[in-house]
Coordinates of C-alpha atoms and ligand atoms in Angstrom, one line a residue:
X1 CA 17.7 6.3 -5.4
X2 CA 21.0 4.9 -7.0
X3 CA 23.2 7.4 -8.8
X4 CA 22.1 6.1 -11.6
X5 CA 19.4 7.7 -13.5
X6 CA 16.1 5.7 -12.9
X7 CA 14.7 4.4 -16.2
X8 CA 10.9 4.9 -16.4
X9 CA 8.2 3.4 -18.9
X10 CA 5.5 5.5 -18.8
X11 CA 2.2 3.5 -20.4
X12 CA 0.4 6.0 -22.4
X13 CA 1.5 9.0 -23.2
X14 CA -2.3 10.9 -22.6
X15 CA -3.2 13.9 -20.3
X16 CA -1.9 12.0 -16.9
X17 CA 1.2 9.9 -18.8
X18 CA 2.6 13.7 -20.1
X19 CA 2.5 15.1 -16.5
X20 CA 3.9 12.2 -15.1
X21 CA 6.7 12.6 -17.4
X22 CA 7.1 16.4 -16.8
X23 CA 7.3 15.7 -13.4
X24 CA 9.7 12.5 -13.5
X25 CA 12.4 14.4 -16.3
X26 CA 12.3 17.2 -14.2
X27 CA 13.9 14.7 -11.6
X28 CA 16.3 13.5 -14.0
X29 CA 15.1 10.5 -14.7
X30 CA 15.4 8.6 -18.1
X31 CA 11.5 8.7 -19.1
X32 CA 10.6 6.5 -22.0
X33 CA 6.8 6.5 -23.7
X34 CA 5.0 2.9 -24.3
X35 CA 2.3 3.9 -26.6
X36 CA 0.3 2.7 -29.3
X37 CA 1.2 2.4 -32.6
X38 CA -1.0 5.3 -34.0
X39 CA 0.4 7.3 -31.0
X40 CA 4.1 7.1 -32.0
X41 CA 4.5 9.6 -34.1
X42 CA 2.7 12.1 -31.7
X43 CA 4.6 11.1 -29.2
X44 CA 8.2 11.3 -30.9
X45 CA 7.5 14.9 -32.3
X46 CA 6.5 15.9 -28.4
X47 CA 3.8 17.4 -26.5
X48 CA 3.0 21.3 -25.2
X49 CA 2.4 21.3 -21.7
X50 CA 0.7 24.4 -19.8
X51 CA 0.5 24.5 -15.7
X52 CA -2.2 26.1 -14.7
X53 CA -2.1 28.3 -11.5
X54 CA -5.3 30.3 -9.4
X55 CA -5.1 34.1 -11.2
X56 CA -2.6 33.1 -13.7
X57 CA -3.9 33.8 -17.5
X58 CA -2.0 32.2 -20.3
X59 CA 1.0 30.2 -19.0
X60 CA 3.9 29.6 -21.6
X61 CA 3.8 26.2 -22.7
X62 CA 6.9 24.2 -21.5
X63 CA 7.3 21.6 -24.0
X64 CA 7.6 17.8 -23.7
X65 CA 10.5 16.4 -26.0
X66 CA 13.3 13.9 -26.3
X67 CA 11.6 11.4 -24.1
X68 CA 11.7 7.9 -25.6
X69 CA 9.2 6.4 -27.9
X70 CA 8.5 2.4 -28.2
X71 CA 5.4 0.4 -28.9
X72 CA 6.0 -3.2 -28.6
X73 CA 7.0 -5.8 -26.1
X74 CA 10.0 -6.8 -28.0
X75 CA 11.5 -3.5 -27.9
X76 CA 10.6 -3.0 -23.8
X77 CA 12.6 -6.3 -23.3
X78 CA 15.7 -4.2 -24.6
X79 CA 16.0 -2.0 -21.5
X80 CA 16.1 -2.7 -17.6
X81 CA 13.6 -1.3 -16.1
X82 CA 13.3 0.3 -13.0
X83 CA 10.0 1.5 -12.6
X84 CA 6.7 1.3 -15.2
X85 CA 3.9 3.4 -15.0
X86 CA 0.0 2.8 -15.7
X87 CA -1.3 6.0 -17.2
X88 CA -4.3 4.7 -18.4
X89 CA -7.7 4.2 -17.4
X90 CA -9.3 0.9 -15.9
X91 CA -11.2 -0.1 -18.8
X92 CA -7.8 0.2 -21.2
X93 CA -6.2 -1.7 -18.5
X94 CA -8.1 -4.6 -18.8
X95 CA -8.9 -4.5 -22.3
X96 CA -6.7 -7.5 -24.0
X97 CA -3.7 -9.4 -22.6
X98 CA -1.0 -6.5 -23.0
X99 CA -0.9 -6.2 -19.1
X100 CA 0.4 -10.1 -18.9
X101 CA 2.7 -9.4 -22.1
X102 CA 4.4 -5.6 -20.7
X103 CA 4.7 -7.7 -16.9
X104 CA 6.8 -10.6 -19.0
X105 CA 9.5 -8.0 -20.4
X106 CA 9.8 -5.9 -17.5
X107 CA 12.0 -7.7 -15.3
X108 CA 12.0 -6.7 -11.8
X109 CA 10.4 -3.3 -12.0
X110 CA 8.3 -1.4 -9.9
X111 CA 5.1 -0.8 -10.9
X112 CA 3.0 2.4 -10.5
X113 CA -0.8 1.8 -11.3
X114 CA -2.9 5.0 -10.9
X115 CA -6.1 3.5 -11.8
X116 CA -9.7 4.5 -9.8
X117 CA -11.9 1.4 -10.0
X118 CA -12.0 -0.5 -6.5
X119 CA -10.8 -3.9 -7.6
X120 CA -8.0 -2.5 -10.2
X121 CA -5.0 -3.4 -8.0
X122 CA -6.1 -7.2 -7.1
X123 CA -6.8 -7.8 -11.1
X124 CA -3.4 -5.9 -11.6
X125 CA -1.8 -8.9 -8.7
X126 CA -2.4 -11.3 -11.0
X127 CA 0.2 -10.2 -13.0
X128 CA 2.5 -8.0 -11.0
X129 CA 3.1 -9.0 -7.6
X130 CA 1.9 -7.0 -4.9
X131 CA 5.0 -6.0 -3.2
X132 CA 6.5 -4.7 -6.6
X133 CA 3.2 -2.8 -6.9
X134 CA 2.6 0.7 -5.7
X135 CA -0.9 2.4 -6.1
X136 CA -1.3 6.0 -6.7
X137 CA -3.8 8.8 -6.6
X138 CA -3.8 11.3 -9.3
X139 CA -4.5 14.6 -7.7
X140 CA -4.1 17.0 -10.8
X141 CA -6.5 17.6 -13.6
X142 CA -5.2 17.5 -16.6
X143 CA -7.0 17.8 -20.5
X144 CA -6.6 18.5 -23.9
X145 CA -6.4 22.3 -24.1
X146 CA -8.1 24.5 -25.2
X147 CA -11.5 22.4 -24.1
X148 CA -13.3 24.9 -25.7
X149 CA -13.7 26.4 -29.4
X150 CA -11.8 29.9 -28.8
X151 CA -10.7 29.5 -25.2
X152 CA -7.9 31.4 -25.0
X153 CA -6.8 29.7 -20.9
X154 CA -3.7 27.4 -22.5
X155 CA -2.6 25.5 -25.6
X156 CA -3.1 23.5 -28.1
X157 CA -1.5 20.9 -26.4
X158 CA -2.1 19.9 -22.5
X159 CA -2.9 21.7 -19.5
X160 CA -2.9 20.7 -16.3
X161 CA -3.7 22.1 -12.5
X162 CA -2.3 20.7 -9.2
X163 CA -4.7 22.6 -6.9
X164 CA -2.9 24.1 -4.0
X165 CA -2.5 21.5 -0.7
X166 CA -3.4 18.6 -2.9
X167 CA -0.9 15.6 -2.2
X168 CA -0.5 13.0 -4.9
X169 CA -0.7 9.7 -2.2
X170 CA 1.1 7.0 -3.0
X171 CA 1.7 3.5 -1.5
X172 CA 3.4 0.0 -1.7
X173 CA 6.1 -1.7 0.0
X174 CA 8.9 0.7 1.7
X175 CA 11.9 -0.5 -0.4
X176 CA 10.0 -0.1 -3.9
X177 CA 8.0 2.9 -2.3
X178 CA 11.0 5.7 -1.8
X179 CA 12.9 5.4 -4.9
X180 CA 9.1 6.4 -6.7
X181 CA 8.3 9.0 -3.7
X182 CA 12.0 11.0 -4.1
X183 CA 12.3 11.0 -7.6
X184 CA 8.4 12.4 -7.3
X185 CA 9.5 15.1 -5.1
X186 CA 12.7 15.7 -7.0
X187 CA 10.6 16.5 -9.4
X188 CA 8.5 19.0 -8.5
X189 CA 5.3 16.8 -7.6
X190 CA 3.9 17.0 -4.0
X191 CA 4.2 12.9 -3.3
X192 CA 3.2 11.4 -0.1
X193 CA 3.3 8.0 1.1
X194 CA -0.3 6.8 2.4
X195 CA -0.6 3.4 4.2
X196 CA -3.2 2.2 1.6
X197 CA -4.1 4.1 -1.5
X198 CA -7.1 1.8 -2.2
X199 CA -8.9 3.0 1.1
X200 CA -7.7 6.2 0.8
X201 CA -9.1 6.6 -2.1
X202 CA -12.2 4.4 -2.6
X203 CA -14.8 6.8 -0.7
X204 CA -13.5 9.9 -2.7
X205 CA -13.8 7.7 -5.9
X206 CA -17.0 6.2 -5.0
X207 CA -18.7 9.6 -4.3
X208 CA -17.2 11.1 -7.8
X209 CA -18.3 8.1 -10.1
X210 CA -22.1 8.8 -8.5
X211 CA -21.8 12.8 -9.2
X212 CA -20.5 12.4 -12.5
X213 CA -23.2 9.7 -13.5
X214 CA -25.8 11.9 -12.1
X215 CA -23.8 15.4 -13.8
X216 CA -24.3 13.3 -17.3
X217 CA -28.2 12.9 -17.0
X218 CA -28.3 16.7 -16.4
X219 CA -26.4 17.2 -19.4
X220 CA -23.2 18.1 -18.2
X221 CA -24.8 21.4 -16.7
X222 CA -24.2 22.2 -13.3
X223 CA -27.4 24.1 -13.2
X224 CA -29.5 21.3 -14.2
X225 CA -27.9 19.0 -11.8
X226 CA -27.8 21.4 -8.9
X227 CA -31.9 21.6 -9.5
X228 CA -33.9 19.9 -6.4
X229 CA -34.6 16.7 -7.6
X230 CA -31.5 15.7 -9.8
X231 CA -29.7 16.7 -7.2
X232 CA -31.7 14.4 -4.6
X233 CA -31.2 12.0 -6.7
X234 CA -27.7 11.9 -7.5
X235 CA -26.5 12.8 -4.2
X236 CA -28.7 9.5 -2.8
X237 CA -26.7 7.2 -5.3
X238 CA -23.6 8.9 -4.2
X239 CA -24.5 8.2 0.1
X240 CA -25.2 3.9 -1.6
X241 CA -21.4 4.3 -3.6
X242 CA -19.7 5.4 -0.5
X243 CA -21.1 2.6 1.6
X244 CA -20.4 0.4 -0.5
X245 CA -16.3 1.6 -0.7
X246 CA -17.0 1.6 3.1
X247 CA -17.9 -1.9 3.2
X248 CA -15.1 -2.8 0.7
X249 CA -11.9 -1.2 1.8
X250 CA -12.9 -0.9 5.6
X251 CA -12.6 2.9 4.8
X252 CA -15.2 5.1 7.0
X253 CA -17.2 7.0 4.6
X254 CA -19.0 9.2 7.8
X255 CA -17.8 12.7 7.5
X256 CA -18.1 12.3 3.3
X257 CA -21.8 11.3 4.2
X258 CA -21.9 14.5 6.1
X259 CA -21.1 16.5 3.5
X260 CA -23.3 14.9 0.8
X261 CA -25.9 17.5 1.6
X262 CA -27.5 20.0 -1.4
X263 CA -26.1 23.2 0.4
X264 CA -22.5 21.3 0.8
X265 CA -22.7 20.9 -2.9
X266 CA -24.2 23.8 -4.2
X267 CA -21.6 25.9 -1.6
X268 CA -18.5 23.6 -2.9
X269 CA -19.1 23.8 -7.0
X270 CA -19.7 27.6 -6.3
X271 CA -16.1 28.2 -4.7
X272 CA -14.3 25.7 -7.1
X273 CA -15.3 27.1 -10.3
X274 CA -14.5 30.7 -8.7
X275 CA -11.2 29.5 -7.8
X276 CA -10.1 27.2 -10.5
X277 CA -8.3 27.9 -13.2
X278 CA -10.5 26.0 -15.9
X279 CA -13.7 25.6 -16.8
X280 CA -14.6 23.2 -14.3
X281 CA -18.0 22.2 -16.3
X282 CA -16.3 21.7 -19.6
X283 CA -13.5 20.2 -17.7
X284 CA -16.0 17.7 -16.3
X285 CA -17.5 16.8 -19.8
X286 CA -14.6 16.4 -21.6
X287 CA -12.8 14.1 -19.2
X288 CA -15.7 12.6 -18.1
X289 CA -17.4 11.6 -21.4
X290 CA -13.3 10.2 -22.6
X291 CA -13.2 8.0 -19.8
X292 CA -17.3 7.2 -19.9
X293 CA -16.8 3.4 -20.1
X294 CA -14.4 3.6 -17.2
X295 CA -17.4 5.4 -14.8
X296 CA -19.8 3.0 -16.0
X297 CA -17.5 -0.1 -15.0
X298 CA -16.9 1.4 -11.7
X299 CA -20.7 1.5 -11.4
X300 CA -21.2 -1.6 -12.2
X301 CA -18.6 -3.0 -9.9
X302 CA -20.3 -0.8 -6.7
X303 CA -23.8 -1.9 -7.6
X304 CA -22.1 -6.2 -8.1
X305 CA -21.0 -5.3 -4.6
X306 CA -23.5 -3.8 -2.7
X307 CA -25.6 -6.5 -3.7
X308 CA -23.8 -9.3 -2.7
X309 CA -23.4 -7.7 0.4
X310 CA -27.1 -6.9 0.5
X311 CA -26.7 -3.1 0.8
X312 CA -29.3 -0.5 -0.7
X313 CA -28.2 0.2 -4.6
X314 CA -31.1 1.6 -5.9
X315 CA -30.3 4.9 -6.6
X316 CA -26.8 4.0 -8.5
X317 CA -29.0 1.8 -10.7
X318 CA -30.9 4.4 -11.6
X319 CA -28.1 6.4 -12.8
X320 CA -26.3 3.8 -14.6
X321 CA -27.2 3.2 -18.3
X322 CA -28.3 0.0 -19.1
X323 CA -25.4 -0.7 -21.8
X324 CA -22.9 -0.4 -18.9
X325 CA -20.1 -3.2 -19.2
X326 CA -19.1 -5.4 -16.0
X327 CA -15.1 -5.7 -15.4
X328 CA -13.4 -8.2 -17.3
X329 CA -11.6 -10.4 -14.6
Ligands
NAP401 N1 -6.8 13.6 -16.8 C1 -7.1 13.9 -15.5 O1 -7.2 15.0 -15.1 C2 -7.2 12.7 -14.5 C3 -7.4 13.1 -13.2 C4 -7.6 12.0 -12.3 C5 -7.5 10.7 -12.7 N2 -7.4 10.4 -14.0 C6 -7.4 9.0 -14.5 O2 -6.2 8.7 -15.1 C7 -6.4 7.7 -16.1 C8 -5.9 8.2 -17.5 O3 -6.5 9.4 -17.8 P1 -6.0 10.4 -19.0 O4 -6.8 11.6 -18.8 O5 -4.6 10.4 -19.1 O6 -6.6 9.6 -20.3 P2 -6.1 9.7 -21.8 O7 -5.7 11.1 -22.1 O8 -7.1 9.0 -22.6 O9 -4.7 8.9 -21.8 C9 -4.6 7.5 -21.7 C10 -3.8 7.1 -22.9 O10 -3.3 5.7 -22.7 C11 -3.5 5.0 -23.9 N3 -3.5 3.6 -23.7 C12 -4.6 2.8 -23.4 N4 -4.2 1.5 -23.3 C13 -2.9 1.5 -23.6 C14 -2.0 0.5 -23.8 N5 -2.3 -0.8 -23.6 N6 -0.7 0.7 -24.2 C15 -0.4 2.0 -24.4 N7 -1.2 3.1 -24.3 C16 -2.5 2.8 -23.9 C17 -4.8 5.6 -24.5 O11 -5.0 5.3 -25.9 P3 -6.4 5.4 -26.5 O12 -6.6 6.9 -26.8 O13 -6.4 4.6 -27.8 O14 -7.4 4.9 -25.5 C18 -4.5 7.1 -24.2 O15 -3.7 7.6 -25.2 C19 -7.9 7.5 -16.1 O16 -8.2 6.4 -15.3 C20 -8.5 8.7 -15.5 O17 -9.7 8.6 -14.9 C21 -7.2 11.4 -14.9

């Protein structure tokens, strides 16, 4: 890192964007929201951020203010930027041409995309090139609190949990790589470098996009989805998404196939939502029905895959509704 303070343009200024920037002022860096119009405002007045910890009721919020505010291209161009942050999902990313536009007035900077669908970082290459491109893992959760009427856990404003051990991977070239990874752990945030964050993460993701799908024909209820045959039944699409990252990244999917077993499941949810600080289940709906179109793209793209490479995805085509989008290329 120079002496200088890094200059970061955060992309969205959501549930992952305001812990990003926590994190990266906390590091002293210069943070600096890109947001949407109808965002600004929000954005300029601040944000309320709670961490949540394991037996910790009611943290104090820590507020979010005095980070920059711009919402057009023109205005990025101003500014050298060191490093730009994608803090939205893969369906936002590749809605319109704004990717193209920010890549035009950002100069040299690094990019950080954090985005889950498999083929987000070679769409992303057509615009940025790879070796100014680092890909990231988000391992936080992080919502709109309180996620329910009356819950008294944290806010208004937005909470977020870094469950203990987790380590937020991250990889790219070395040179663009440590400047990102030391103002991280400067900050606060547990950053590690990972060869490839795309196979790292593409079983994990795979395996998610199939529980979710299969949590949202239950209703959301853990109950309902932990029953015999919805849980047969989502578990089978989840074994046909996790080939299918196998067969994409070169990632071996075998010991998450050997824990995609109803016990495995039923033993997991029951220590994570003893453990966890939030609601897991509301957690699950609320995120999970926000970022529904991004799910059902990631679907999509698995079931696209595995067919052209002629492995079984029946049981993810079951779970998909039939008004899911393909990606945009
Ligand atoms: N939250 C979590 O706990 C968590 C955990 C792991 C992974 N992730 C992943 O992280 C990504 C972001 O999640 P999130 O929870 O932060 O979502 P979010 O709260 O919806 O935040 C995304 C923000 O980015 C904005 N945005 C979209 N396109 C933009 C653009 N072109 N320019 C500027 N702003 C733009 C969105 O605006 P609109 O409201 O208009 O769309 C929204 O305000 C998703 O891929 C999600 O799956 C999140």
């Amino acid at each position: 890192m120079t002496t200088e303070q890094p200059r970061v343009l955060l992309v969205g200024a959501g549930a992952v964007g305001q812990v990003f920037a926590h994190y990266l002022r906390a590091a002293g860096c210069a943070v600096t929201f890109f947001v949407k119009p109808k965002y600004a405002a929000e954005a300029q007045k601040g944000f309320a951020l709670y961490e949540l910890k394991i037996r910790e009721r009611a943290p104090a919020p820590r507020p979010l203010s005095g980070v920059g505010v711009l919402t057009s291209e023109r205005e990025v161009q101003k500014t050298r930027w060191d490093q730009v942050w994608l803090c939205m999902s893969s369906t936002a990313l590749r809605a319109g041409d704004w990717v193209k536009k920010l890549a035009a007035s950002t100069g040299d900077a690094t990019w950080v995309m954090l985005q889950p669908a498999i083929d987000d970082r070679e769409w992303l290459s057509q615009w940025v090139p790879p070796e100014r491109l680092l890909t990231g893992m988000i391992p936080f959760l992080a919502f709109q609190a309180p996620l329910t009427p009356g819950d008294a856990l944290a806010g208004p404003g937005t909470a977020f949990w870094m469950p203990p051990l987790t380590k937020g991977l991250l990889s790219g070239t070395r040179e663009r790589l440590w400047p990102v990874l030391s103002a991280l752990r400067a900050g606060g945030y547990p950053a590690q470098e990972d060869p490839d964050v795309t196979r790292a993460a593409s079983v994990p993701s795979a395996v998610l996009c199939a529980l979710m799908l299969g949590l949202e024909t239950q209703g959301w209820s853990f109950e309902r989805l932990l029953q015999p045959e919805p849980l047969a039944r989502t578990l089978g699409a989840a074994r046909e998404a996790a080939r299918i990252a196998e067969w994409a990244t070169g990632a071996s999917s075998a010991s998450v196939q050997a824990l995609l077993k109803p016990f495995v499941l039923k033993s997991a949810l029951a220590v994570a939502t003893r453990l966890a600080p939030v609601d897991l289940e509301a957690f699950f709906r609320a995120h999970f029905t926000k970022v529904s179109d991004q799910t059902r793209l990631m679907a999509r793209t698995y079931i696209d895959m595995g067919r052209g490479a002629t492995l079984d995805t029946r049981q993810l085509q079951a779970l998909l509704p039939q008004d899911a989008p393909r990606a945009p290329r």
